Tab-separated table of C-alpha atoms in Angstrom:
chain	number	residue	atom	x	y	z
F	154	MET	CA	-15.937	47.135	-1.892
F	155	LYS	CA	-13.914	50.368	-1.902
F	156	MET	CA	-17.108	51.531	-4.776
F	157	GLU	CA	-19.900	50.230	-2.791
F	158	ILE	CA	-19.088	52.649	0.241
F	159	GLU	CA	-18.134	55.486	-2.393
F	160	GLU	CA	-21.201	55.321	-3.824
F	161	LEU	CA	-23.306	54.945	-0.864
F	162	GLY	CA	-21.390	58.085	0.862
F	163	GLU	CA	-22.479	60.598	-2.478
F	164	LYS	CA	-25.276	62.130	-0.446
F	165	GLY	CA	-23.619	62.650	2.685
F	166	LYS	CA	-20.504	63.480	4.476
F	167	ASN	CA	-18.491	60.192	5.809
F	168	VAL	CA	-17.084	59.097	9.191
F	169	MET	CA	-14.835	56.574	9.598
F	170	CYS	CA	-15.227	53.790	11.600
F	171	GLN	CA	-14.579	50.435	12.834
F	172	LEU	CA	-16.224	48.119	12.894
F	173	LYS	CA	-15.570	44.674	16.084
F	174	ASP	CA	-17.332	41.958	16.799
F	175	PRO	CA	-18.774	40.740	20.194
F	176	GLU	CA	-15.227	40.172	21.920
F	177	GLY	CA	-13.798	43.940	21.018
F	178	ASN	CA	-11.302	42.402	17.625
F	179	ASP	CA	-11.814	44.828	14.491
F	180	LEU	CA	-13.096	43.763	11.500
F	181	GLY	CA	-10.369	45.017	8.479
F	182	HIS	CA	-9.137	48.329	8.832
F	183	PRO	CA	-11.215	51.348	9.845
F	184	LEU	CA	-13.525	52.413	7.153
F	185	TYR	CA	-15.123	55.639	5.534
F	186	LEU	CA	-18.785	55.367	6.044
F	187	PRO	CA	-21.439	57.919	4.895
F	188	GLN	CA	-23.123	59.486	7.296
F	189	ASP	CA	-26.488	58.228	5.135
F	190	ALA	CA	-26.071	54.294	6.424
F	191	ALA	CA	-28.585	52.783	7.977
F	192	PRO	CA	-28.107	49.444	9.481
F	193	LYS	CA	-29.511	47.840	6.541
F	194	GLU	CA	-26.017	48.941	4.381
F	195	LEU	CA	-23.520	48.069	7.148
F	196	GLN	CA	-25.176	44.857	7.717
F	197	GLN	CA	-23.993	44.028	3.910
F	198	ILE	CA	-20.440	45.716	4.585
F	199	VAL	CA	-20.544	42.720	7.269
F	200	ASN	CA	-21.044	40.337	5.098
F	201	LYS	CA	-18.901	41.479	2.118
F	202	LEU	CA	-15.850	41.020	4.591
F	203	LEU	CA	-16.902	38.312	6.729
F	204	ASN	CA	-17.227	36.400	2.872
F	205	ASN	CA	-21.030	35.172	3.769
F	206	GLU	CA	-22.331	33.249	1.069
F	207	GLU	CA	-24.781	32.749	3.011
F	208	LYS	CA	-25.671	36.688	4.075
F	209	LEU	CA	-26.469	36.355	8.066
F	210	PRO	CA	-28.317	39.684	9.590
F	211	TYR	CA	-26.563	41.799	12.405
F	212	ALA	CA	-27.183	43.934	14.689
F	213	PHE	CA	-24.763	46.863	15.008
F	214	TYR	CA	-24.591	48.751	18.532
F	215	ILE	CA	-22.420	51.844	19.325
F	216	SER	CA	-21.510	52.255	22.760
F	217	ASP	CA	-24.011	49.808	24.006
F	218	GLN	CA	-26.991	51.539	22.687
F	219	GLU	CA	-28.517	49.888	18.879
F	220	LEU	CA	-28.152	51.692	15.777
F	221	VAL	CA	-31.581	52.074	14.299
F	222	VAL	CA	-31.077	54.984	12.426
F	223	GLN	CA	-28.735	56.720	9.811
F	224	LEU	CA	-24.512	57.221	11.363
F	225	GLY	CA	-25.385	60.700	10.719
F	226	ALA	CA	-29.209	60.597	13.020
F	227	TYR	CA	-27.900	58.990	15.775
F	228	LEU	CA	-24.258	61.491	15.749
F	229	GLN	CA	-26.646	64.522	15.688
F	230	LYS	CA	-28.463	63.218	18.478
F	231	ASN	CA	-25.743	61.819	21.026
F	232	LYS	CA	-23.969	64.726	19.734
F	233	VAL	CA	-21.311	62.281	19.024
F	234	SER	CA	-17.529	63.838	17.420
F	235	VAL	CA	-16.368	62.814	13.911
F	236	GLU	CA	-12.846	63.939	14.495
F	237	LYS	CA	-12.232	60.627	15.730
F	238	GLU	CA	-12.756	56.721	15.006
F	239	LEU	CA	-15.767	55.718	15.932
F	240	PRO	CA	-16.080	52.168	17.190
F	241	ILE	CA	-19.516	49.870	15.883
F	242	VAL	CA	-19.717	46.344	17.373
F	243	TYR	CA	-21.612	44.169	15.742
F	244	GLN	CA	-23.513	41.242	16.586
F	245	PRO	CA	-25.302	38.595	14.884
F	246	GLN	CA	-29.283	37.654	14.967
F	247	ALA	CA	-31.108	34.715	14.789
F	248	VAL	CA	-31.675	33.239	11.492
F	249	PHE	CA	-34.930	32.653	11.598
F	250	ARG	CA	-38.062	35.249	14.058
F	251	ILE	CA	-39.917	33.947	17.728
F	252	HIS	CA	-43.060	34.181	16.984
F	253	PRO	CA	-44.470	36.369	20.105
F	254	ILE	CA	-46.521	34.743	22.566
F	255	ASN	CA	-49.422	35.495	23.356
F	256	ARG	CA	-52.001	32.537	23.759
F	257	CYS	CA	-51.758	28.891	25.316
F	258	SER	CA	-51.062	26.238	22.816
F	259	SER	CA	-51.942	23.450	24.469
F	260	THR	CA	-52.659	21.813	28.107
F	261	ILE	CA	-51.762	18.582	28.637
F	262	ALA	CA	-52.905	16.514	30.900
F	263	GLY	CA	-52.024	13.798	32.396
F	264	HIS	CA	-49.910	14.002	36.004
F	265	THR	CA	-51.699	13.065	38.777
F	266	GLU	CA	-49.801	15.202	41.080
F	267	ALA	CA	-46.960	18.814	40.446
F	268	VAL	CA	-45.114	18.779	37.171
F	269	LEU	CA	-41.797	19.182	39.230
F	270	SER	CA	-38.968	18.753	36.004
F	271	VAL	CA	-39.741	19.148	32.524
F	272	ALA	CA	-36.540	19.279	29.732
F	273	PHE	CA	-37.583	19.402	25.516
F	274	SER	CA	-35.238	16.727	23.549
F	275	PRO	CA	-32.364	17.975	21.557
F	276	ASP	CA	-33.764	17.373	18.330
F	277	GLY	CA	-37.031	19.160	20.102
F	278	GLN	CA	-39.686	16.200	19.012
F	279	GLN	CA	-40.344	15.216	22.518
F	280	LEU	CA	-41.487	16.819	26.006
F	281	ALA	CA	-40.228	15.103	29.184
F	282	SER	CA	-41.767	15.814	32.956
F	283	GLY	CA	-41.478	14.158	36.114
F	284	SER	CA	-44.156	14.626	38.611
F	285	GLY	CA	-44.306	13.840	42.306
F	286	ASP	CA	-46.592	11.483	41.338
F	287	THR	CA	-43.463	9.332	40.811
F	288	THR	CA	-44.145	8.672	37.297
F	289	VAL	CA	-42.029	10.226	33.898
F	290	ARG	CA	-43.956	11.119	31.159
F	291	LEU	CA	-42.979	11.563	27.484
F	292	TRP	CA	-45.077	13.674	25.139
F	293	ASP	CA	-44.856	14.374	21.620
F	294	LEU	CA	-44.472	17.444	20.207
F	295	ASN	CA	-45.761	17.453	16.730
F	296	THR	CA	-49.106	16.112	18.348
F	297	GLN	CA	-49.032	17.862	21.591
F	298	THR	CA	-50.177	14.147	23.059
F	299	PRO	CA	-48.691	11.302	25.363
F	300	MET	CA	-46.931	9.500	24.375
F	301	TYR	CA	-45.294	7.591	27.276
F	302	THR	CA	-45.786	6.540	30.937
F	303	CYS	CA	-42.672	5.557	32.826
F	304	THR	CA	-43.223	3.435	35.251
F	305	GLY	CA	-40.767	0.385	36.523
F	306	TYR	CA	-38.109	-1.175	39.313
F	307	GLY	CA	-40.097	0.608	42.469
F	308	TYR	CA	-40.400	4.032	41.905
F	309	LYS	CA	-42.151	5.253	44.281
F	310	ASN	CA	-40.940	9.107	44.870
F	311	TRP	CA	-40.898	12.408	43.300
F	312	VAL	CA	-38.730	13.383	40.077
F	313	LEU	CA	-36.698	15.753	40.697
F	314	CYS	CA	-35.198	16.803	37.819
F	315	ILE	CA	-34.624	15.204	34.006
F	316	ALA	CA	-31.958	15.577	31.591
F	317	TRP	CA	-31.807	14.235	28.411
F	318	SER	CA	-28.101	12.785	26.333
F	319	PRO	CA	-27.286	15.087	23.632
F	320	ASP	CA	-27.960	12.021	21.049
F	321	ASP	CA	-31.192	11.591	22.282
F	322	LYS	CA	-30.652	8.379	22.818
F	323	HIS	CA	-31.051	8.660	25.808
F	324	LEU	CA	-32.991	10.378	29.190
F	325	VAL	CA	-32.376	10.433	32.844
F	326	SER	CA	-34.682	10.620	36.327
F	327	GLY	CA	-33.403	11.665	39.555
F	328	SER	CA	-35.764	11.148	42.518
F	329	LYS	CA	-36.122	12.991	45.967
F	330	ALA	CA	-34.968	8.630	47.071
F	331	GLY	CA	-31.607	9.407	45.778
F	332	GLU	CA	-32.073	7.043	42.760
F	333	LEU	CA	-30.781	7.886	39.519
F	334	GLN	CA	-32.974	5.792	37.007
F	335	CYS	CA	-31.760	5.913	32.931
F	336	TRP	CA	-34.941	5.641	30.594
F	337	ASP	CA	-34.746	4.314	26.224
F	338	PRO	CA	-37.595	7.195	24.785
F	339	GLN	CA	-38.633	5.657	22.090
F	340	THR	CA	-39.908	3.061	24.159
F	341	GLY	CA	-40.679	4.421	28.070
F	342	LYS	CA	-39.561	1.351	29.327
F	343	PRO	CA	-35.662	1.673	32.173
F	344	SER	CA	-32.519	0.816	30.905
F	345	GLY	CA	-31.119	-1.297	33.344
F	346	ASN	CA	-31.763	-0.901	37.205
F	347	PRO	CA	-32.100	2.011	39.242
F	348	LEU	CA	-28.087	3.517	39.816
F	349	ILE	CA	-28.243	3.531	44.022
F	350	GLY	CA	-25.316	5.792	45.512
F	351	HIS	CA	-26.858	9.329	46.928
F	352	LYS	CA	-28.045	8.980	50.608
F	353	LYS	CA	-30.595	12.796	50.156
F	354	TRP	CA	-32.591	14.299	46.791
F	355	ILE	CA	-31.679	14.631	43.951
F	356	LEU	CA	-31.527	17.939	42.606
F	357	GLU	CA	-29.733	17.499	38.577
F	358	TYR	CA	-28.225	14.913	36.917
F	359	LEU	CA	-25.187	15.072	34.326
F	360	GLY	CA	-23.161	12.655	33.219
F	361	ASN	CA	-23.088	9.578	29.890
F	362	GLN	CA	-26.229	7.988	30.004
F	363	SER	CA	-24.933	5.568	27.424
F	364	THR	CA	-23.509	3.724	30.499
F	365	SER	CA	-24.621	3.513	33.816
F	366	GLU	CA	-20.728	3.913	35.125
F	367	LEU	CA	-19.789	6.052	38.378
F	368	HIS	CA	-16.218	7.346	37.090
F	369	VAL	CA	-16.134	10.139	39.281
F	370	VAL	CA	-16.080	11.489	42.862
F	371	GLY	CA	-14.988	14.929	43.710
F	372	PHE	CA	-15.303	15.981	47.402
F	373	GLY	CA	-14.902	19.856	48.755
F	374	HIS	CA	-17.870	21.806	48.931
F	375	THR	CA	-18.561	22.297	52.339
F	376	LEU	CA	-22.362	22.664	52.053
F	377	ALA	CA	-24.952	20.822	49.868
F	378	VAL	CA	-24.012	21.129	46.018
F	379	THR	CA	-27.109	22.738	44.238
F	380	CYS	CA	-26.221	22.623	41.196
F	381	VAL	CA	-23.647	20.599	38.808
F	382	LYS	CA	-22.628	22.098	35.283
F	383	ARG	CA	-20.475	20.303	32.492
F	384	GLY	CA	-18.255	22.274	30.546
F	385	GLY	CA	-17.474	22.096	26.896
F	386	ASP	CA	-13.773	22.486	27.375
F	387	GLY	CA	-13.970	18.936	29.915
F	388	VAL	CA	-14.492	20.588	33.488
F	389	ILE	CA	-17.505	20.135	35.033
F	390	TYR	CA	-19.396	23.704	37.446
F	391	THR	CA	-20.627	22.469	40.427
F	392	ARG	CA	-21.791	25.596	42.714
F	393	SER	CA	-23.337	25.674	46.226
F	394	GLN	CA	-24.614	26.416	49.912
F	395	ASP	CA	-20.926	27.223	51.126
F	396	CYS	CA	-21.286	30.549	48.067
F	397	THR	CA	-18.510	28.510	46.099
F	398	ILE	CA	-18.024	27.645	42.346
F	399	LYS	CA	-15.582	25.196	41.470
F	400	VAL	CA	-14.636	23.956	38.466
F	401	TRP	CA	-13.281	19.790	38.073
F	402	GLU	CA	-11.760	18.641	35.411
F	403	THR	CA	-13.389	14.998	34.369
F	404	SER	CA	-10.979	12.607	34.407
F	405	GLN	CA	-9.615	12.296	37.546
F	406	GLY	CA	-12.508	14.729	39.626
F	407	LYS	CA	-9.800	17.465	40.570
F	408	LEU	CA	-10.616	20.360	41.803
F	409	ILE	CA	-8.468	22.721	39.678
F	410	ARG	CA	-10.447	26.310	40.197
F	411	GLU	CA	-12.796	27.919	42.914
F	412	LEU	CA	-14.624	30.572	42.042
F	413	LYS	CA	-15.474	33.273	45.107
F	414	GLY	CA	-16.952	36.076	45.329
F	415	HIS	CA	-20.942	36.196	46.085
F	416	GLY	CA	-21.949	36.494	50.311
F	417	HIS	CA	-24.504	34.192	49.961
F	418	TRP	CA	-26.339	30.803	48.683
F	419	VAL	CA	-25.576	30.766	44.410
F	420	ASN	CA	-29.142	29.508	43.476
F	421	SER	CA	-28.592	29.406	39.719
F	422	LEU	CA	-25.582	29.253	37.285
F	423	ALA	CA	-25.419	29.238	33.296
F	424	LEU	CA	-23.317	28.856	30.567
F	425	SER	CA	-22.453	30.590	26.783
F	426	THR	CA	-22.539	27.585	25.669
F	427	GLU	CA	-24.985	25.282	27.135
F	428	TYR	CA	-27.858	25.971	24.126
F	429	VAL	CA	-25.349	23.768	21.887
F	430	LEU	CA	-24.099	21.775	24.470
F	431	ARG	CA	-27.562	20.509	25.318
F	432	THR	CA	-28.669	20.059	21.671
F	433	GLY	CA	-25.837	19.131	20.395
F	434	ALA	CA	-25.859	17.683	16.667
F	435	PHE	CA	-29.643	19.221	16.095
F	436	ASP	CA	-30.593	22.778	14.937
F	437	HIS	CA	-33.703	24.092	13.218
F	438	THR	CA	-33.054	22.494	10.030
F	439	GLY	CA	-34.098	19.050	11.484
F	440	LYS	CA	-31.308	17.623	9.448
F	441	GLN	CA	-31.746	13.964	9.933
F	442	PHE	CA	-27.613	11.794	10.565
F	443	THR	CA	-26.547	7.957	9.873
F	444	SER	CA	-24.159	7.758	12.128
F	445	PRO	CA	-23.029	8.754	15.850
F	446	GLU	CA	-19.403	9.914	14.447
F	447	GLU	CA	-21.535	11.812	11.921
F	448	MET	CA	-23.405	13.276	15.084
F	449	LYS	CA	-20.140	13.722	17.228
F	450	GLU	CA	-18.403	15.771	14.019
F	451	VAL	CA	-21.228	18.139	13.394
F	452	ALA	CA	-21.561	18.683	17.939
F	453	LEU	CA	-18.196	19.729	17.653
F	454	GLU	CA	-18.076	21.942	14.522
F	455	ARG	CA	-21.151	24.012	15.916
F	456	TYR	CA	-19.123	24.277	19.710
F	457	ASN	CA	-16.510	25.365	18.039
F	458	LYS	CA	-18.701	28.104	15.260
F	459	MET	CA	-20.449	29.338	18.649
F	460	LYS	CA	-17.650	29.542	21.326
F	461	GLY	CA	-15.518	31.328	18.583
F	462	TYR	CA	-12.071	32.602	19.721
F	463	ALA	CA	-13.342	33.699	23.177
F	464	PRO	CA	-13.164	31.452	26.757
F	465	GLU	CA	-15.862	29.968	27.856
F	466	ARG	CA	-18.212	32.624	30.099
F	467	LEU	CA	-20.795	31.977	33.286
F	468	VAL	CA	-22.783	33.490	34.714
F	469	SER	CA	-23.512	33.187	38.369
F	470	GLY	CA	-26.579	34.546	40.035
F	471	SER	CA	-26.922	34.757	44.546
F	472	ASP	CA	-28.556	35.919	47.546
F	473	ASP	CA	-27.063	37.601	48.150
F	474	PHE	CA	-29.089	39.971	45.404
F	475	THR	CA	-25.744	40.517	42.279
F	476	MET	CA	-24.149	38.494	39.637
F	477	PHE	CA	-21.128	37.391	38.250
F	478	LEU	CA	-19.821	36.283	35.377
F	479	TRP	CA	-16.631	34.420	34.788
F	480	GLU	CA	-14.248	32.927	32.042
F	481	PRO	CA	-12.840	30.521	34.343
F	482	ALA	CA	-10.429	28.912	31.585
F	483	VAL	CA	-9.018	32.937	32.277
F	484	SER	CA	-9.322	33.879	35.978
F	485	LYS	CA	-10.469	32.625	39.080
F	486	HIS	CA	-11.659	36.139	39.264
F	487	PRO	CA	-15.052	36.714	38.275
F	488	LYS	CA	-14.617	40.129	34.981
F	489	THR	CA	-17.450	41.868	36.285
F	490	ARG	CA	-20.072	42.310	38.690
F	491	MET	CA	-23.576	42.266	37.602
F	492	THR	CA	-25.500	44.951	40.008
F	493	GLY	CA	-29.568	46.174	39.878
F	494	HIS	CA	-31.441	43.848	41.506
F	495	GLN	CA	-32.798	44.014	44.700
F	496	GLN	CA	-34.438	41.392	45.658
F	497	LEU	CA	-32.370	37.292	45.780
F	498	VAL	CA	-31.774	35.818	42.542
F	499	ASN	CA	-32.694	32.685	41.804
F	500	HIS	CA	-32.113	31.875	38.058
F	501	VAL	CA	-29.866	32.905	35.355
F	502	TYR	CA	-29.225	32.130	31.576
F	503	PHE	CA	-27.837	32.790	28.664
F	504	SER	CA	-29.175	33.372	25.475
F	505	PRO	CA	-29.171	30.158	22.567
F	506	ASP	CA	-25.789	32.588	20.791
F	507	GLY	CA	-24.502	33.625	24.192
F	508	GLN	CA	-24.610	37.165	23.637
F	509	TRP	CA	-27.230	37.720	26.361
F	510	VAL	CA	-27.509	37.216	29.993
F	511	ALA	CA	-31.610	37.031	30.997
F	512	SER	CA	-32.515	36.477	34.928
F	513	ALA	CA	-35.484	36.307	36.802
F	514	SER	CA	-35.635	37.970	41.333
F	515	PHE	CA	-37.896	37.978	43.885
F	516	ASP	CA	-38.227	41.740	42.999
F	517	LYS	CA	-40.468	40.011	40.702
F	518	SER	CA	-38.005	41.678	37.425
F	519	VAL	CA	-36.269	40.313	34.440
F	520	LYS	CA	-32.947	41.573	33.195
F	521	LEU	CA	-31.551	41.725	30.398
F	522	TRP	CA	-27.960	42.117	30.345
F	523	ASN	CA	-24.495	42.125	28.133
F	524	GLY	CA	-22.960	38.798	27.316
F	525	THR	CA	-20.219	39.747	27.448
F	526	THR	CA	-19.403	42.926	28.909
F	527	GLY	CA	-22.288	41.779	31.798
F	528	LYS	CA	-23.642	45.556	31.146
F	529	PHE	CA	-27.079	46.078	32.000
F	530	VAL	CA	-29.682	46.093	29.059
F	531	ALA	CA	-33.282	46.139	29.673
F	532	ALA	CA	-35.401	45.402	32.582
F	533	PHE	CA	-39.086	44.044	32.299
């Protein structure tokens, strides 16, 4: 490794650099890198230091600015002193590339009223949609054609939310009438009777779709609960119009933490681990599994790999025009306050790798933020 770096440095002076992961942990000892080293050479070094059998792509950042030129050119342009150790943060990139969306691939007709909710299956092969026409429909994404129209047990009200089980075997819908219905995605038939208990609309569903049991009822919010999310560490997060976020443990439904800071309704929540929790054992390779145990093992492995040694992160968006980045397992206080939107923030979401946060607002903008530090990156 030393020989490779020395060979790179034959053409120019060296700069003492310290490679760091997105959490700020050092990758080995400081290195003297040549000023003509570019991201391509830095990728080789990081893959070598991490002992990656498969060479992975990385992006590099100095003071939150992406390095896209040679080190020397960056230092000269930004007038950075070479007398001090230069920290360079590396971030893993997706191993596959997403083509830009520039046209509609298909219009799938079928619902007779407004489509109110949609959800991709964890394996990416099916799409489920709920509508004001009181039906749930399943679509084949490979052929972009309808598979099943799910009706039954007198479903007579709008379908407001839909959720898949991570093993791809169950689908649940929630209606304006306050009922939950489980469905078999392979047949489009109901799985058991409707689950009745709510007195008003069901806006979001989260639970164990393989059973029809009510395990825990948690009380604590003083106004409407508008979102429920299950974390990967055995907790549930709820947001409410009472301006708070509450964290519950799942075995007894006890409140373990209350996150305060927003001055108005909390409109949206997102978890850094949300993608791997939603997709379970499935990824872009399309691997098939022989048993539920194997699926659980792979899903846990994917979760631990994605999370690393850092705590699970939560981001919230509010009617007060702000966002907060939290680490609920560490503190009840926000890690940082994210400001910049000029109107209410109606949606926030982490990228699949948890490195970025996107936010949408009534100010007609979408903003991109660093998912680890909460720093503003760009506006669209």
